[in-house]
Amino acid sequence: MEEVAVSVNSHHISQTDTCDLCVVGAGIAGLNALFVASRYLGRNRKVLLIDRRPRVGGMWIDTYPYVRLHQPHPMFTAGNIGWTLNREPSYLASKDEVLDHFSHCLAEIKDRLTVDERYGWEFESAEPILGGVRVVCRAPDGSSRTIDAARLIKAYGLRVTPNEPLAFSSARVRSVSPDSCDVRTGEIAESTAPVYIVGGGKTAMDTAHTLVTTYPGRQVNLVAGSGTFFTDRDKFFPAGRRRWVGSTLLSEMAVDMCRRFDGANEQQMAAWYRATYGTSMTPQAGNFLLGVLSQAENTTIAGGVNEVMMEHLEDIVDRDGHTELLFRSGATAPVEDGSWIINCTGYLTGADQPYEPYTSSGGTVLSIQVRSATMHLTSFMGYFMTHLMFLDQLRELPLYELDMQEMLQRNKTVLPYAMFALAQYNLGLMADAMPSKVFRECGLDFDRWYPWPRRTVGAVRFMLNHRRERDHLRQVLDTVRVRCDVRCGPLSHGDATACAAAAG
Ligand SMILES: Cc1cc2nc3c(=O)[nH]c(=O)nc-3n(C[C@H](O)[C@H](O)[C@H](O)COP(=O)(O)OP(=O)(O)OC[C@H]3O[C@@H](n4cnc5c(N)ncnc54)[C@H](O)[C@@H]3O)c2cc1C
């Protein structure tokens, strides 16, 4: 594919770089964008990779040290790059192993593409110029730098940042964040004081699992809010002969889910999904954010945790010589002096990012983030949307975008079903516009867990049915837009013009 040469008018600008592609964000979304770019650009083309963090890896760099992948590791990758770990596919990679794989992916990509890495660089703004886009960044020494790029991909992804400890009135408890307190070592390891995990999601489960297996018998309590249910990992990634029979491919479930969802029946959807594919260790489970847990992990946690409180913690206060947990409901519970309070409340729910559309009016800017999501996962967006960009289809396809941030704030229960409907709808449009090689090279596809005859049947079924499902999916997404009052629909021209100018 021919690249448009960037016209640079830089007589009064110092230190202007030029490149064919500038990617902001060295997480899994950015790596997938680079992988795809390596399919279109030759080694003689220049690509700049910018990230404010100190290395490749995105949120995995500063997420809590005992985090593990939720999913079998082979499908957590860039494009179809294989892992060098040499472990069974069901193995849940640790943080260091994930970071090693990110480095490996970048090295593989650099075999095909010249990538100039700029870490500690902050993207600040971009504006359209003739033949491309002018990007302004802040370098680590504080100086402002300009990059003229033919294309810009802002792969901000989920913008997960480390959690801070929760602030409480009481000074008699020790409030920590898993991101700065490794529960396996240091003071918390030496202490025998009770632990209270605040939160019921994936981080809370990882923390509870680590604590109950590292310190059997220690008092570990869970303040689980409304409770969370998870996808049962064994259902979609079964072992042995169930890979061949008696299990459901994730793609089959997605089709089934989308047929059941009408945009307004999220309570029935949650009940159905939880009963059919879910697992949870709390008696109630109001939340579902696509986290994954196995029955075995669930049983271990449930067996090791002392008390599960279905409450929202508001504060911890000292009263009459005693210390109490104070809940939103007005209830209280005594807490021992010196107890550890671990903030495992959501990484994904507190963010407040500015809206920007997923592409600019000229199609020279692609933005992969939660305010204009086009698929369920940012890795998939990095992969498929970059293909669309290089195929000059970004502006052509009437993709729907969904504002996941608004959706989380307005109706969290709808989010997972709306995300699946969005992904199915947009994938259907993409399937008609992209060569089949794009799908064949997509190593992110969860169906790859299954032997090829089964996943081939899944792929053929999708190709045969996706056009028939389109009207229903559009109606579902339109219903979600109206009912939940969220941005959910095709881009308007005005939106796309705003994209190039949107700052980081
Ligand atoms: C605890 C936890 C566990 C998870 N486990 C899984 C899992 O098992 N499987 C799964 O699929 N997902 C998982 N996720 C979701 C996870 O967030 C994604 O999988 C993924 O790694 C996110 O990648 P990303 O590229 O979208 O975003 P990030 O990893 O956040 O990368 C975006 C990058 O962009 C950079 N950036 C943003 N803005 C700027 C700017 N203005 N200037 C410079 N740089 C900028 C950031 O520094 C960052 O490095 C998990 C999430 C959490 C919180």
JSON list of C-alpha atoms in Angstrom, two decimals, residues 261-264 266 398-403 406-407 410-411 414-415 417-419 421-422 425 471-492 495:
[
{"chain": "A", "resi": 261, "resn": "PHE", "atom": "CA", "xyz": [-30.32, -9.56, 24.38]},
{"chain": "A", "resi": 262, "resn": "ASP", "atom": "CA", "xyz": [-32.92, -7.00, 23.30]},
{"chain": "A", "resi": 263, "resn": "GLY", "atom": "CA", "xyz": [-31.24, -3.93, 24.77]},
{"chain": "A", "resi": 264, "resn": "ALA", "atom": "CA", "xyz": [-33.61, -3.77, 27.74]},
{"chain": "A", "resi": 266, "resn": "GLU", "atom": "CA", "xyz": [-30.19, -6.99, 31.17]},
{"chain": "A", "resi": 398, "resn": "PRO", "atom": "CA", "xyz": [-20.52, 2.63, 9.42]},
{"chain": "A", "resi": 399, "resn": "LEU", "atom": "CA", "xyz": [-19.17, 1.07, 12.63]},
{"chain": "A", "resi": 400, "resn": "TYR", "atom": "CA", "xyz": [-20.97, 1.74, 15.90]},
{"chain": "A", "resi": 401, "resn": "GLU", "atom": "CA", "xyz": [-19.02, 3.27, 18.78]},
{"chain": "A", "resi": 402, "resn": "LEU", "atom": "CA", "xyz": [-20.00, 2.81, 22.42]},
{"chain": "A", "resi": 403, "resn": "ASP", "atom": "CA", "xyz": [-19.04, 5.10, 25.27]},
{"chain": "A", "resi": 406, "resn": "GLU", "atom": "CA", "xyz": [-20.83, 6.64, 30.25]},
{"chain": "A", "resi": 407, "resn": "MET", "atom": "CA", "xyz": [-22.26, 3.13, 30.18]},
{"chain": "A", "resi": 410, "resn": "ARG", "atom": "CA", "xyz": [-25.32, 5.04, 33.86]},
{"chain": "A", "resi": 411, "resn": "ASN", "atom": "CA", "xyz": [-26.05, 1.33, 33.76]},
{"chain": "A", "resi": 414, "resn": "VAL", "atom": "CA", "xyz": [-26.04, -3.51, 30.56]},
{"chain": "A", "resi": 415, "resn": "LEU", "atom": "CA", "xyz": [-22.35, -3.07, 29.75]},
{"chain": "A", "resi": 417, "resn": "TYR", "atom": "CA", "xyz": [-24.14, -7.49, 26.84]},
{"chain": "A", "resi": 418, "resn": "ALA", "atom": "CA", "xyz": [-23.89, -4.17, 24.99]},
{"chain": "A", "resi": 419, "resn": "MET", "atom": "CA", "xyz": [-20.16, -4.79, 24.44]},
{"chain": "A", "resi": 421, "resn": "ALA", "atom": "CA", "xyz": [-23.55, -6.77, 20.68]},
{"chain": "A", "resi": 422, "resn": "LEU", "atom": "CA", "xyz": [-21.16, -4.01, 19.61]},
{"chain": "A", "resi": 425, "resn": "TYR", "atom": "CA", "xyz": [-22.14, -5.95, 14.89]},
{"chain": "A", "resi": 471, "resn": "ASP", "atom": "CA", "xyz": [-30.67, -5.64, 11.87]},
{"chain": "A", "resi": 472, "resn": "HIS", "atom": "CA", "xyz": [-31.30, -7.18, 15.26]},
{"chain": "A", "resi": 473, "resn": "LEU", "atom": "CA", "xyz": [-27.89, -6.07, 16.58]},
{"chain": "A", "resi": 474, "resn": "ARG", "atom": "CA", "xyz": [-28.42, -2.52, 15.31]},
{"chain": "A", "resi": 475, "resn": "GLN", "atom": "CA", "xyz": [-31.83, -2.37, 16.99]},
{"chain": "A", "resi": 476, "resn": "VAL", "atom": "CA", "xyz": [-30.34, -3.66, 20.23]},
{"chain": "A", "resi": 477, "resn": "LEU", "atom": "CA", "xyz": [-27.61, -1.01, 20.19]},
{"chain": "A", "resi": 478, "resn": "ASP", "atom": "CA", "xyz": [-30.12, 1.72, 19.32]},
{"chain": "A", "resi": 479, "resn": "THR", "atom": "CA", "xyz": [-32.28, 0.61, 22.24]},
{"chain": "A", "resi": 480, "resn": "VAL", "atom": "CA", "xyz": [-29.28, 0.77, 24.56]},
{"chain": "A", "resi": 481, "resn": "ARG", "atom": "CA", "xyz": [-28.54, 4.31, 23.35]},
{"chain": "A", "resi": 482, "resn": "VAL", "atom": "CA", "xyz": [-32.06, 5.57, 24.01]},
{"chain": "A", "resi": 483, "resn": "ARG", "atom": "CA", "xyz": [-32.74, 3.68, 27.24]},
{"chain": "A", "resi": 484, "resn": "CYS", "atom": "CA", "xyz": [-29.40, 4.34, 28.90]},
{"chain": "A", "resi": 485, "resn": "ASP", "atom": "CA", "xyz": [-28.82, 7.77, 27.36]},
{"chain": "A", "resi": 486, "resn": "VAL", "atom": "CA", "xyz": [-25.30, 6.84, 26.27]},
{"chain": "A", "resi": 487, "resn": "ARG", "atom": "CA", "xyz": [-23.34, 7.53, 23.11]},
{"chain": "A", "resi": 488, "resn": "CYS", "atom": "CA", "xyz": [-23.90, 4.39, 21.06]},
{"chain": "A", "resi": 489, "resn": "GLY", "atom": "CA", "xyz": [-24.11, 4.69, 17.30]},
{"chain": "A", "resi": 490, "resn": "PRO", "atom": "CA", "xyz": [-22.25, 5.58, 14.11]},
{"chain": "A", "resi": 491, "resn": "LEU", "atom": "CA", "xyz": [-19.82, 8.51, 14.04]},
{"chain": "A", "resi": 492, "resn": "SER", "atom": "CA", "xyz": [-21.13, 11.84, 12.92]},
{"chain": "A", "resi": 495, "resn": "ASP", "atom": "CA", "xyz": [-17.19, 13.92, 15.81]}
]
